[in-house]
XYZ file of N, CA and C in Angstrom:
756
model
N 2.258 31.796 17.364
C 1.625 31.958 16.221
C 2.399 31.030 15.068
N 3.581 31.569 14.960
C 4.086 31.001 13.773
C 4.141 29.375 13.920
N 4.259 28.944 15.314
C 4.358 27.440 15.613
C 2.898 26.816 15.020
N 1.859 27.563 15.454
C 0.659 26.974 15.152
C 0.276 26.948 13.745
N 0.746 28.021 12.955
C 0.816 28.119 11.432
C 1.556 26.854 10.782
N 2.764 26.518 11.516
C 3.345 25.299 10.722
C 2.551 24.055 11.209
N 2.101 23.856 12.125
C 1.509 22.647 12.750
C 0.216 22.523 11.747
N -0.631 23.585 11.601
C -1.633 23.416 10.676
C -1.272 22.958 9.304
N -0.107 23.758 8.834
C 0.176 23.487 7.416
C 0.781 21.947 7.136
N 1.215 21.543 8.083
C 1.747 20.117 8.180
C 0.552 19.151 8.170
N -0.459 19.475 8.761
C -1.713 18.573 8.743
C -2.316 18.578 7.371
N -2.094 19.712 6.603
C -2.627 19.863 5.325
C -1.751 19.156 4.366
N -0.627 19.002 4.443
C 0.437 18.468 3.671
C 0.135 16.815 3.907
N -0.064 16.375 5.087
C -0.169 15.041 5.176
C -1.742 14.646 4.894
N -2.589 15.451 4.906
C -4.035 15.160 4.505
C -3.831 15.034 3.041
N -3.108 15.820 2.427
C -2.942 15.643 1.001
C -2.473 14.268 0.515
N -1.308 14.052 1.094
C -0.721 12.523 0.946
C -1.641 11.451 1.111
N -2.327 11.441 2.190
C -3.337 10.365 2.614
C -4.236 10.348 1.528
N -4.705 11.303 1.067
C -5.913 11.279 0.020
C -5.280 10.828 -1.349
N -4.122 11.029 -1.460
C -3.147 10.272 -2.680
C -3.385 8.739 -2.660
N -2.772 8.441 -1.602
C -2.765 7.018 -1.200
C -4.076 6.347 -1.342
N -5.180 6.860 -0.717
C -6.701 6.573 -0.766
C -7.029 6.258 -2.269
N -6.648 7.334 -2.962
C -7.170 7.413 -4.349
C -6.587 6.206 -5.178
N -5.224 6.051 -4.698
C -4.599 4.678 -5.503
C -5.324 3.559 -5.106
N -5.492 3.187 -3.849
C -6.495 2.179 -3.288
C -7.702 1.976 -4.003
N -8.361 3.188 -4.055
C -9.883 3.082 -4.945
C -9.549 2.598 -6.375
N -8.391 3.241 -6.848
C -8.144 2.952 -8.513
C -7.984 1.607 -8.733
N -7.687 0.719 -7.477
C -7.226 -0.516 -7.822
C -8.205 -1.633 -7.091
N -9.358 -1.040 -6.872
C -10.471 -1.925 -6.280
C -10.752 -3.324 -7.337
N -10.710 -3.062 -8.431
C -10.957 -4.061 -9.301
C -9.525 -4.981 -9.792
N -8.516 -4.752 -9.226
C -7.385 -5.208 -9.547
C -7.089 -6.612 -8.969
N -7.134 -7.619 -9.433
C -6.941 -8.936 -8.929
C -5.665 -8.949 -8.186
N -5.935 -9.437 -6.775
C -4.834 -9.666 -5.860
C -3.856 -8.407 -5.551
N -4.598 -6.975 -5.510
C -4.117 -6.006 -5.210
C -4.118 -6.240 -3.472
N -2.817 -5.549 -3.106
C -3.005 -5.330 -1.688
C -3.073 -3.819 -1.130
N -4.007 -3.208 -0.574
C -3.853 -1.878 -0.235
C -2.798 -1.606 0.446
N -2.587 -0.189 0.462
C -1.606 0.561 1.263
C -2.492 1.169 2.619
N -1.769 1.080 3.559
C -2.279 1.809 4.752
C -1.238 2.993 4.980
N -1.837 3.892 5.740
C -0.976 4.956 6.166
C -1.382 5.637 7.568
N -0.349 6.208 8.246
C -0.744 6.603 9.479
C 0.098 7.917 9.855
N -0.304 8.862 10.801
C 0.787 9.997 11.077
C 1.044 9.811 12.586
N 2.061 10.667 12.559
C 2.625 10.451 14.026
C 3.224 12.044 14.528
N 3.264 12.393 15.641
C 3.954 13.710 15.820
C 5.308 14.106 15.263
N 5.156 15.349 14.669
C 6.416 15.727 14.097
C 7.684 16.063 15.275
N 7.090 16.793 16.061
C 7.830 17.423 17.117
C 7.223 17.877 18.361
N 7.613 17.693 19.503
C 7.169 18.419 20.837
C 8.019 19.571 21.277
N 7.641 20.454 21.873
C 8.303 21.571 22.491
C 7.742 21.643 23.843
N 8.646 22.161 24.724
C 8.291 22.548 26.078
C 7.610 24.054 26.147
N 6.789 24.239 26.776
C 6.233 25.721 27.025
C 6.314 26.108 28.293
N 6.710 27.617 28.425
C 6.888 28.062 29.676
C 5.933 29.296 29.745
N 5.540 29.859 30.851
C 4.975 31.093 30.926
C 6.181 32.387 30.804
N 5.893 33.361 30.555
C 6.719 34.593 30.357
C 7.005 35.093 31.772
N 8.306 35.246 31.998
C 8.459 35.961 33.262
C 7.575 36.912 33.633
N 6.912 36.877 34.999
C 6.011 38.103 35.443
C 4.646 38.185 35.132
N 4.333 36.939 34.243
C 3.142 36.674 33.530
C 2.068 36.679 34.823
N 2.548 35.518 35.863
C 1.643 35.072 36.798
C 2.027 35.568 38.175
N 2.823 36.699 38.217
C 3.279 37.067 39.490
C 4.595 36.712 40.030
N 5.019 35.962 39.140
C 6.436 35.270 39.518
C 7.587 35.698 38.571
N 8.774 35.978 39.109
C 9.712 36.544 37.972
C 10.252 35.323 37.444
N 10.110 34.068 37.840
C 10.509 32.795 36.913
C 9.793 32.297 36.041
N 9.984 31.859 35.022
C 9.056 31.018 33.996
C 8.448 29.734 34.696
N 7.403 29.460 34.486
C 6.617 28.434 35.011
C 6.003 27.242 33.870
N 6.735 26.012 34.124
C 6.603 25.060 33.150
C 4.960 24.651 32.666
N 4.339 24.591 31.613
C 3.168 24.485 31.306
C 2.678 23.147 30.803
N 3.875 22.585 29.966
C 3.633 21.337 29.399
C 4.449 21.258 28.219
N 3.938 20.297 27.146
C 4.529 20.371 25.918
C 3.514 20.571 24.830
N 4.065 21.156 23.700
C 3.069 21.725 22.710
C 3.612 20.965 21.311
N 2.797 20.347 20.852
C 3.146 19.725 19.279
C 3.404 20.677 18.318
N 4.218 20.405 17.656
C 4.710 21.193 16.419
C 4.172 20.704 14.918
N 3.381 20.049 15.183
C 2.731 19.250 13.765
C 2.751 17.837 13.674
N 2.554 17.118 12.496
C 2.509 15.994 12.354
C 3.507 15.663 10.958
N 3.598 14.350 10.961
C 4.319 13.785 9.624
C 3.736 12.272 9.581
N 4.198 12.144 8.255
C 3.656 10.471 7.856
C 4.520 9.622 8.459
N 3.925 8.555 8.891
C 4.777 7.511 9.282
C 5.037 6.631 7.915
N 6.014 5.590 7.870
C 6.037 4.942 6.921
C 5.012 3.952 6.372
N 4.682 4.225 4.942
C 3.492 3.235 4.517
C 3.685 1.788 4.995
N 2.670 1.126 5.022
C 2.660 -0.164 5.290
C 1.728 -0.878 4.276
N 1.683 -2.215 3.857
C 0.873 -2.895 2.761
C 0.200 -3.921 3.760
N -1.073 -4.158 3.637
C -2.181 -4.856 4.096
C -2.180 -6.199 3.298
N -1.554 -7.229 3.863
C -1.335 -8.429 2.835
C -2.601 -9.494 3.084
N -3.411 -8.985 4.067
C -4.530 -10.121 4.197
C -5.367 -10.454 2.809
N -5.797 -11.810 2.696
C -6.067 -12.214 1.507
C -7.782 -11.634 1.054
N -7.807 -11.273 -0.086
C -9.106 -10.987 -0.735
C -9.947 -12.010 -0.910
N -11.192 -11.619 -1.255
C -12.296 -12.877 -1.611
C -11.820 -13.406 -2.927
N -12.308 -14.743 -3.057
C -12.101 -15.342 -4.252
C -13.198 -15.597 -5.111
N -12.881 -14.820 -6.266
C -14.263 -14.749 -7.241
C -13.982 -15.882 -8.541
N -15.097 -16.645 -8.430
C -14.967 -17.558 -9.669
C -15.241 -16.938 -10.961
N -14.340 -17.147 -11.964
C -14.220 -16.679 -13.305
C -14.650 -17.594 -14.336
N -14.434 -18.981 -13.949
C -14.612 -19.844 -15.214
C -13.697 -19.938 -16.237
N -12.541 -19.157 -16.232
C -11.632 -19.307 -17.173
C -10.525 -19.987 -16.559
N -9.945 -21.037 -17.390
C -9.052 -22.017 -16.990
C -7.542 -21.383 -16.853
N -7.441 -20.052 -17.547
C -6.066 -19.392 -17.207
C -6.114 -18.454 -16.188
N -7.357 -18.682 -15.423
C -7.235 -17.802 -14.162
C -6.996 -18.585 -12.920
N -6.048 -18.334 -12.187
C -5.593 -19.182 -10.912
C -5.461 -17.974 -9.814
N -5.985 -18.399 -8.534
C -5.747 -17.887 -7.329
C -5.173 -18.666 -6.340
N -4.361 -18.076 -5.194
C -3.732 -18.801 -4.328
C -4.810 -18.578 -2.769
N -5.111 -19.874 -2.346
C -5.832 -19.523 -1.119
C -4.814 -19.863 -0.030
N -4.389 -18.926 0.613
C -3.226 -19.178 1.551
C -2.381 -18.087 1.353
N -0.902 -18.684 1.962
C -0.100 -17.599 2.045
C 0.935 -17.258 0.853
N 0.760 -17.983 0.010
C 1.733 -17.916 -1.327
C 1.692 -16.766 -2.355
N 2.731 -16.845 -2.789
C 2.717 -15.606 -4.173
C 3.327 -16.223 -5.378
N 2.784 -15.970 -6.415
C 3.309 -16.480 -7.715
C 4.723 -15.852 -8.206
N 5.484 -16.601 -8.645
C 6.907 -15.930 -8.804
C 6.703 -15.603 -10.284
N 7.489 -14.510 -10.594
C 7.392 -13.714 -12.011
C 8.860 -13.429 -12.094
N 8.900 -13.349 -13.423
C 10.563 -12.925 -13.787
C 10.137 -11.639 -14.647
N 10.859 -10.534 -14.266
C 10.739 -9.202 -14.653
C 12.311 -8.839 -15.249
N 12.505 -7.709 -16.140
C 13.824 -7.347 -16.362
C 14.652 -6.950 -15.270
N 13.930 -6.500 -14.289
C 14.672 -6.226 -12.909
C 14.926 -7.308 -12.072
N 14.699 -8.488 -12.455
C 14.833 -9.453 -11.396
C 13.490 -10.350 -11.178
N 13.378 -11.317 -10.334
C 12.433 -12.037 -9.861
C 11.451 -11.171 -8.991
N 10.209 -11.340 -9.229
C 9.148 -10.583 -8.556
C 7.847 -11.671 -7.922
N 7.161 -10.897 -7.196
C 6.106 -11.829 -6.630
C 4.712 -11.250 -6.526
N 3.711 -11.969 -6.775
C 2.330 -11.044 -7.025
C 1.409 -12.324 -6.730
N 0.117 -11.664 -6.305
C -1.060 -12.386 -5.949
C -1.802 -12.519 -7.447
N -1.560 -11.842 -8.165
C -2.315 -11.625 -9.454
C -2.262 -12.856 -10.481
N -3.431 -13.704 -10.561
C -3.216 -14.980 -11.381
C -3.776 -14.944 -12.680
N -3.687 -13.791 -13.325
C -4.587 -13.647 -14.532
C -3.464 -14.253 -15.642
N -3.067 -15.234 -15.993
C -2.241 -16.060 -16.921
C -2.474 -16.021 -18.286
N -1.763 -15.687 -18.956
C -1.940 -15.499 -20.621
C -1.014 -16.479 -21.248
N -1.385 -17.147 -22.240
C -0.325 -17.945 -23.065
C -0.094 -17.000 -24.418
N 1.204 -16.790 -24.300
C 1.882 -15.806 -25.509
C 2.093 -16.602 -26.966
N 2.493 -15.880 -27.830
C 2.682 -16.466 -29.130
C 3.806 -17.812 -29.000
N 4.766 -17.603 -27.982
C 5.816 -18.773 -27.672
C 5.230 -19.873 -27.088
N 3.969 -19.675 -26.367
C 3.472 -20.659 -25.702
C 3.865 -20.685 -23.929
N 4.624 -19.400 -23.805
C 4.808 -19.007 -22.406
C 3.545 -18.482 -21.614
N 3.539 -19.117 -20.253
C 2.591 -18.437 -19.457
C 3.220 -17.117 -18.690
N 2.309 -15.921 -19.267
C 2.674 -14.595 -18.812
C 1.814 -13.869 -17.947
N 2.115 -12.796 -17.560
C 1.144 -11.831 -16.694
C 0.512 -11.095 -17.865
N -0.620 -10.254 -17.333
C -1.215 -9.398 -18.358
C -0.170 -8.215 -18.736
N 1.087 -8.060 -17.960
C 2.096 -7.110 -18.423
C 3.021 -7.706 -19.291
N 2.896 -9.065 -19.456
C 4.067 -9.684 -20.393
C 5.141 -10.303 -19.740
N 5.049 -10.642 -18.117
C 6.119 -11.188 -17.650
C 5.750 -12.546 -17.332
N 6.858 -13.377 -17.577
C 6.628 -14.859 -17.566
C 6.530 -15.262 -15.943
N 5.573 -16.391 -15.724
C 5.360 -16.800 -14.608
C 6.234 -17.858 -14.441
N 6.797 -18.172 -13.337
C 8.155 -19.107 -13.156
C 7.654 -20.516 -12.498
N 8.274 -21.506 -12.775
C 8.010 -22.942 -12.127
C 8.968 -23.044 -10.781
N 8.890 -23.955 -10.217
C 9.663 -24.167 -8.902
C 11.011 -23.926 -9.128
N 11.571 -24.352 -10.519
C 13.010 -24.350 -10.517
C 13.411 -22.830 -10.918
N 12.632 -22.156 -11.079
C 12.779 -20.572 -11.414
C 12.787 -20.229 -13.016
N 12.061 -21.239 -13.728
C 12.271 -21.177 -15.187
C 10.704 -20.757 -15.561
N 10.800 -20.170 -16.765
C 9.571 -19.580 -17.432
C 8.736 -21.016 -17.807
N 7.263 -20.915 -17.714
C 6.596 -22.102 -17.992
C 6.067 -22.037 -19.298
N 6.220 -23.053 -20.252
C 5.708 -23.073 -21.485
C 5.059 -24.177 -21.718
N 3.965 -23.974 -22.271
C 2.780 -25.207 -22.567
C 2.472 -25.132 -24.287
N 2.040 -26.238 -24.552
C 1.304 -26.573 -25.831
C 0.039 -26.179 -25.803
N -0.610 -26.151 -27.190
C -1.994 -25.913 -27.300
C -2.744 -27.141 -26.448
N -3.775 -26.814 -25.956
C -4.673 -27.858 -25.377
C -5.427 -27.420 -24.303
N -6.011 -28.583 -23.641
C -6.969 -28.174 -22.414
C -5.829 -27.978 -21.150
N -6.173 -26.950 -20.711
C -5.265 -26.565 -19.359
C -5.842 -26.889 -18.145
N -5.262 -27.740 -17.366
C -5.716 -27.829 -15.945
C -4.691 -27.563 -14.931
N -4.870 -27.044 -14.004
C -4.106 -26.639 -12.690
C -4.503 -27.437 -11.514
N -3.772 -28.389 -10.779
C -4.259 -28.933 -9.736
C -4.171 -28.016 -8.460
N -4.671 -28.384 -7.423
C -4.367 -27.410 -6.172
C -3.163 -27.432 -5.616
N -2.124 -28.572 -5.945
C -0.582 -28.317 -5.712
C 0.058 -27.536 -6.751
N -0.521 -26.916 -7.791
C 0.088 -26.092 -8.608
C 0.466 -26.819 -9.951
N 0.249 -28.244 -9.991
C 0.906 -29.050 -11.212
C -0.042 -28.597 -12.185
N 0.582 -28.349 -13.292
C 0.259 -27.827 -14.744
C 0.128 -29.104 -15.680
N -0.868 -29.335 -16.199
C -1.055 -30.560 -17.114
C -2.093 -29.970 -18.438
N -1.536 -30.623 -19.629
C -2.386 -30.230 -20.817
C -2.750 -31.590 -21.341
N -4.315 -31.586 -21.623
C -4.970 -32.548 -22.222
C -4.819 -33.774 -21.281
N -4.654 -33.395 -19.874
C -4.432 -34.503 -18.721
C -3.037 -34.983 -18.695
N -1.935 -34.689 -19.121
C -0.658 -35.013 -19.177
C 0.159 -33.687 -18.427
N 0.778 -34.041 -17.309
C 1.550 -33.062 -16.567
C 2.789 -32.676 -17.278
N 2.906 -31.132 -17.392
C 3.880 -30.639 -18.224
C 4.855 -29.824 -17.402
N 4.465 -29.320 -16.171
C 5.135 -28.207 -15.352
C 4.478 -28.012 -14.276
N 4.849 -27.047 -13.236
C 4.217 -26.745 -12.152
C 4.292 -25.187 -11.874
N 3.458 -24.503 -11.110
C 3.705 -23.296 -10.804
C 4.395 -22.920 -9.725
N 5.532 -21.896 -9.637
C 6.539 -21.806 -8.533
C 5.649 -20.854 -7.499
N 5.376 -21.307 -6.154
C 4.795 -20.550 -5.248
C 5.927 -20.282 -4.233
N 5.679 -18.944 -3.842
C 6.720 -18.431 -2.904
C 6.131 -18.241 -1.649
N 6.721 -18.460 -0.379
C 6.184 -18.205 0.847
C 7.020 -17.360 1.641
N 6.479 -16.300 2.280
C 7.176 -15.508 3.221
C 6.372 -15.528 4.633
N 7.557 -15.677 5.645
C 7.143 -15.691 7.014
C 6.138 -14.218 7.176
N 6.768 -13.274 7.069
C 6.150 -11.967 7.413
C 6.192 -10.996 6.149
N 5.236 -11.015 5.322
C 5.299 -10.553 4.161
C 5.480 -8.894 4.307
N 4.803 -8.265 5.289
C 5.032 -6.971 5.469
C 6.355 -6.468 5.709
N 7.192 -7.221 6.662
C 8.668 -7.106 6.620
C 9.570 -7.349 5.586
N 8.961 -8.273 4.767
C 9.896 -8.644 3.605
C 9.722 -8.276 2.340
N 8.574 -8.006 1.908
C 8.210 -7.519 0.527
C 7.827 -6.014 0.324
N 8.592 -5.312 -0.742
C 8.198 -4.079 -0.911
C 7.775 -3.852 -2.505
N 6.792 -3.013 -2.363
C 5.971 -2.880 -3.885
C 6.940 -2.142 -4.840
N 6.932 -2.726 -5.939
C 7.797 -2.079 -6.930
C 6.905 -1.447 -8.063
N 6.766 -2.100 -9.196
C 5.820 -1.684 -10.103
C 4.799 -2.049 -10.034
N 3.540 -1.471 -10.402
C 2.108 -2.235 -10.766
C 1.852 -3.152 -9.277
N 1.396 -4.358 -9.855
C 1.063 -5.172 -8.770
C 2.079 -6.349 -8.203
N 3.329 -5.772 -8.457
C 4.487 -6.883 -7.967
C 5.248 -6.439 -6.892
N 6.074 -7.453 -6.194
C 6.632 -7.058 -4.920
C 8.069 -7.798 -5.163
N 8.979 -6.915 -4.417
C 10.425 -7.486 -4.294
C 10.731 -8.013 -3.156
N 11.570 -8.993 -2.895
C 11.765 -9.356 -1.556
C 13.052 -9.250 -1.230
N 13.294 -9.031 0.334
C 14.545 -8.744 0.863
C 15.293 -10.134 1.250
N 14.356 -11.082 1.193
C 15.183 -12.524 1.577
C 14.615 -13.600 0.723
N 15.292 -14.692 0.675
C 14.965 -15.676 -0.159
C 13.575 -16.474 0.312
N 12.590 -16.533 -0.505
C 11.281 -17.198 0.045
C 11.290 -18.555 0.395
N 10.502 -19.313 0.911
C 10.191 -20.587 1.289
C 9.223 -21.048 0.502
N 9.200 -22.386 0.413
C 7.882 -23.114 -0.362
C 7.083 -23.814 0.545
N 7.177 -24.002 1.607
C 6.126 -24.649 2.348
C 5.112 -23.773 2.946
N 3.840 -24.259 3.081
C 2.868 -23.753 3.536
C 2.308 -22.570 2.799
N 2.275 -22.805 1.485
C 1.855 -21.903 0.435
C 0.177 -21.827 0.270
N -0.489 -22.897 0.630
C -1.646 -23.021 0.574
C -2.182 -23.752 -0.745
N -3.350 -23.498 -1.241
C -3.813 -24.164 -2.312
C -4.077 -23.400 -3.716
N -3.939 -23.969 -4.831
C -4.113 -23.386 -6.100
C -5.508 -23.489 -6.429
N -6.064 -22.543 -6.879
C -7.659 -22.590 -7.550
C -7.807 -22.188 -8.846
N -7.969 -23.108 -9.543
C -8.119 -22.740 -11.074
C -9.487 -22.325 -11.229
N -9.636 -21.267 -12.464
C -10.960 -20.779 -12.626
C -11.258 -19.746 -11.498
N -10.394 -19.405 -10.712
C -10.836 -18.237 -9.850
C -9.549 -17.143 -9.792
N -10.071 -15.769 -9.390
C -9.035 -14.902 -9.158
C -9.454 -14.120 -7.802
N -8.324 -13.820 -7.100
C -8.312 -13.203 -5.979
C -8.725 -11.802 -6.188
N -9.611 -11.296 -5.287
C -10.181 -9.982 -5.491
C -9.326 -8.908 -4.749
N -9.216 -7.742 -4.769
C -8.401 -6.866 -4.078
C -9.061 -6.690 -2.799
N -8.212 -6.512 -1.597
C -8.494 -6.652 -0.319
C -8.873 -5.179 0.177
N -9.086 -4.117 -1.045
C -9.448 -2.729 -0.549
C -11.034 -2.615 -0.326
N -11.728 -2.427 0.585
C -13.014 -2.302 0.689
C -13.234 -0.852 0.237
N -14.450 -0.905 -0.609
C -14.676 0.370 -1.115
C -15.352 1.389 -0.453
N -16.342 0.723 0.630
C -17.041 1.677 1.502
C -16.276 2.222 2.406
N -15.351 1.487 3.053
C -14.480 1.732 3.704
C -13.472 2.788 3.556
N -13.166 2.709 2.081
C -12.123 3.638 1.520
C -12.893 4.749 1.439
N -14.200 4.948 0.891
C -15.035 6.301 0.663
C -15.306 6.861 2.176
N -15.281 6.280 3.066
C -15.497 6.736 4.452
C -14.030 7.479 4.812
N -13.082 6.740 4.618
C -11.604 7.370 4.898
C -11.489 8.667 4.051
N -11.768 8.720 3.027
C -11.722 9.880 1.988
C -12.683 11.081 2.628
N -13.675 10.984 3.119
C -14.632 11.991 3.528
C -13.847 12.165 4.773
N -13.419 11.642 5.919
C -12.889 12.056 6.803
C -11.274 12.993 6.663
N -10.700 12.101 5.831
C -9.429 13.098 5.491
C -9.768 14.368 4.619
N -10.893 14.516 3.963
C -11.276 15.788 3.372
C -11.676 17.116 4.639
N -12.537 16.403 5.447
C -12.675 17.232 6.432
C -11.676 17.507 7.232
N -10.568 16.749 7.765
C -9.424 17.053 8.482
C -8.627 17.949 7.753
N -8.706 17.909 6.261
C -7.936 18.866 5.496
C -8.473 20.327 5.565
N -9.852 20.212 5.449
C -10.397 21.683 5.489
C -10.430 22.165 6.860
N -10.358 21.486 7.954
C -10.164 22.002 9.205
C -8.950 22.594 9.617
N -7.855 21.918 8.994
C -6.616 22.187 9.015
C -6.229 23.787 8.089
N -6.738 23.623 7.045
C -6.906 24.725 6.086
C -7.576 25.967 6.784
N -8.498 25.717 7.583
C -9.148 26.823 8.092
C -8.066 27.451 9.472
N -7.425 26.307 10.010
C -6.662 27.222 11.032
C -5.154 27.566 10.339
N -5.079 27.243 9.254
C -3.767 28.211 8.732
C -4.573 29.698 8.457
N -5.615 29.625 7.909
C -6.181 30.959 7.727
C -6.443 31.878 8.978
N -6.826 31.058 10.187
C -6.906 31.873 11.283
C -5.550 32.273 11.939
N -4.550 31.348 11.488
C -3.038 31.813 12.202
C -2.670 33.044 11.109
N -3.022 32.976 10.173
C -2.540 34.050 9.085
C -3.235 35.439 9.588
N -4.324 35.314 9.677
C -5.069 36.680 10.252
C -4.657 37.248 11.579
N -4.415 36.002 12.270
C -3.760 36.578 14.014
C -2.311 37.367 13.682
N -1.516 36.706 12.734
C -0.227 37.077 12.528
C -0.104 38.442 12.038
N -1.319 38.734 11.087
C -1.441 39.932 10.557
C -1.808 41.109 11.182
N -2.590 40.597 12.290
C -3.207 41.682 13.292
C -1.951 41.967 14.107
N -1.032 40.945 14.540
C 0.123 41.168 15.633
C 0.747 41.977 14.838
N 1.067 41.786 13.509
C 2.055 42.911 13.085
C 1.668 44.336 13.117
N 0.170 44.296 12.688
C -0.471 45.539 12.551
C -0.330 46.616 13.837
N -0.475 45.783 14.994
C -0.611 46.432 16.400
C 0.779 46.858 16.780
N 1.872 45.799 16.562
C 3.167 46.097 16.890
C 3.808 47.171 16.081
N 3.302 47.420 14.962
C 3.634 48.656 13.925
C 3.264 49.890 14.277
N 1.813 49.741 15.143
C 1.370 51.104 15.723
C 2.193 51.593 16.803
N 2.648 50.558 17.553
C 3.049 50.618 19.149
C 4.389 51.206 18.711
N 5.138 50.803 17.741
C 6.551 51.338 17.197
C 6.360 52.782 16.998
């Protein structure tokens, strides 16, 4: 009975964590370039089950099989599939159609993102909505003068038709194995990125989040029902344990 109690309780804890992750994905449905977090569960541990001696007319225990002792969360994974390209008409909005990532400079070091909401700060530097500079292919912040901004499909930046800099685009062969989410919508890399095969840059577009609202709502309902079932099992196990203690107390 104790094993059943712990197994049901582990399902409740896993359900709470899954709901937390789903809520995080839902909260970022409108965040450009957001990549949803995927979760999965696995068996915590299995134990072998035997009959008690003499239960089935045999003095030796008989092997019945294995009993699961609950579940635990597997390591989270990030879904790096590309989101839809939404036209904004804003010259400072850019998106990458392909496998590339924008290079960003943060106080903790270089980071990578698919969020192309560029802003020109008071010093003329192109920064993210969080104030982190976008970097060029040489790893330097991009500074531009006032004027009409244009960005080519290759990431070349021009002001009033005159080329002034370029967007640094990083490519990773296997982003899921290489990139780790840090703060907000940024990723840290465990290896040096490549520059080939980045795709094309689209000015006046933003990449939408790849989280599907309908699918997320369906998953949240499923997780809620699973949590409720596990909660009912915990209550049942608690009642059975109480009855067992009561019976054993009378026998004594």
